[in-house]
Short mmCIF file of C-alpha atoms in Angstrom, two decimals:
data_model
loop_
_atom_site.label_atom_id
_atom_site.label_comp_id
_atom_site.label_asym_id
_atom_site.label_seq_id
_atom_site.Cartn_x
_atom_site.Cartn_y
_atom_site.Cartn_z
CA ILE A 291 -94.11 -173.25 -43.60
CA ASN A 292 -96.74 -172.79 -46.32
CA GLY A 293 -95.65 -170.65 -49.26
CA LEU A 294 -91.91 -170.92 -48.44
CA GLY A 295 -90.09 -168.61 -50.81
CA THR A 296 -92.88 -166.58 -51.37
CA THR A 297 -93.38 -162.92 -50.22
CA PRO A 298 -96.05 -162.57 -47.37
CA LYS A 299 -98.85 -160.23 -47.97
CA PRO A 300 -100.00 -157.66 -45.52
CA ILE A 301 -103.15 -158.24 -43.57
CA ALA A 302 -105.76 -155.92 -44.28
CA SER A 303 -106.75 -153.59 -41.47
CA ALA A 304 -108.96 -150.74 -40.60
CA ALA A 305 -107.59 -147.18 -40.58
CA ALA A 306 -106.27 -146.01 -37.33
CA VAL A 307 -108.17 -143.85 -35.14
CA PRO A 308 -105.93 -141.25 -33.19
CA VAL A 309 -106.69 -141.12 -29.54
CA ASP A 310 -106.10 -137.92 -27.57
CA LEU A 311 -104.86 -139.40 -24.24
CA ALA A 312 -105.21 -135.96 -22.44
CA ALA A 313 -108.92 -136.14 -23.13
CA THR A 314 -109.05 -139.03 -20.82
CA GLY A 315 -108.69 -137.13 -17.80
CA LEU A 316 -105.96 -139.14 -16.37
CA PRO A 317 -103.43 -137.71 -14.10
CA ALA A 318 -99.94 -136.57 -15.34
CA ASP A 319 -98.31 -139.54 -13.74
CA ALA A 320 -100.38 -142.26 -15.06
CA ARG A 321 -98.91 -145.48 -16.81
CA LEU A 322 -100.36 -147.92 -18.51
CA ILE A 323 -100.20 -151.20 -16.66
CA SER A 324 -102.49 -153.61 -18.90
CA SER A 325 -104.91 -153.64 -21.86
CA ALA A 326 -107.56 -156.04 -22.87
CA LEU A 327 -109.85 -156.27 -25.84
CA ASP A 328 -113.50 -157.49 -25.72
CA GLY A 329 -115.31 -156.88 -29.23
CA ASP A 330 -115.34 -153.39 -29.78
CA ARG A 331 -114.23 -152.38 -26.31
CA LEU A 332 -110.78 -151.76 -25.06
CA ALA A 333 -110.01 -151.57 -21.30
CA LEU A 334 -106.90 -149.68 -20.34
CA THR A 335 -105.74 -150.11 -16.90
CA TYR A 336 -103.41 -147.06 -15.62
CA GLU A 337 -101.78 -146.65 -12.38
CA SER A 338 -100.76 -143.29 -10.92
CA ALA A 339 -100.08 -142.01 -7.31
CA ALA A 340 -103.79 -141.50 -6.79
CA GLY A 341 -104.71 -145.01 -7.42
CA SER A 342 -105.77 -147.24 -10.32
CA GLU A 343 -108.42 -146.61 -13.30
CA VAL A 344 -109.82 -148.64 -15.98
CA VAL A 345 -110.77 -146.73 -19.06
CA ILE A 346 -113.23 -148.39 -21.45
CA VAL A 347 -112.60 -147.20 -24.97
CA ASP A 348 -115.03 -147.80 -27.90
CA VAL A 349 -112.33 -148.95 -30.60
CA LYS A 350 -114.37 -147.77 -33.70
CA SER A 351 -114.93 -144.26 -32.65
CA ALA A 352 -111.80 -143.91 -29.90
CA VAL A 353 -114.47 -142.30 -27.56
CA VAL A 354 -114.02 -143.13 -23.58
CA VAL A 355 -117.52 -145.09 -22.97
CA GLY A 356 -116.58 -145.78 -19.21
CA ARG A 357 -114.23 -145.69 -16.35
CA LEU A 358 -113.74 -147.40 -13.01
CA ILE A 359 -111.72 -145.29 -10.42
CA LEU A 360 -109.93 -147.18 -7.66
CA LYS A 361 -108.63 -144.64 -5.13
CA ARG A 362 -105.83 -145.60 -2.51
#
């Protein structure tokens, strides 16, 4: 490994933005089943008794910018 015997340096990252999941309007029984990142957009796929829902979040502002609801 490169630098064996040296202390690894932490990777610089942007500050975390808190996300209010209650503000997404998801049912109380919703559970996260997958996530995907594409540029500044994060797609979160949830499943509940009502069906599945994909919530699209802008990662810079933590704002929900879209959703796709798939009812059972």
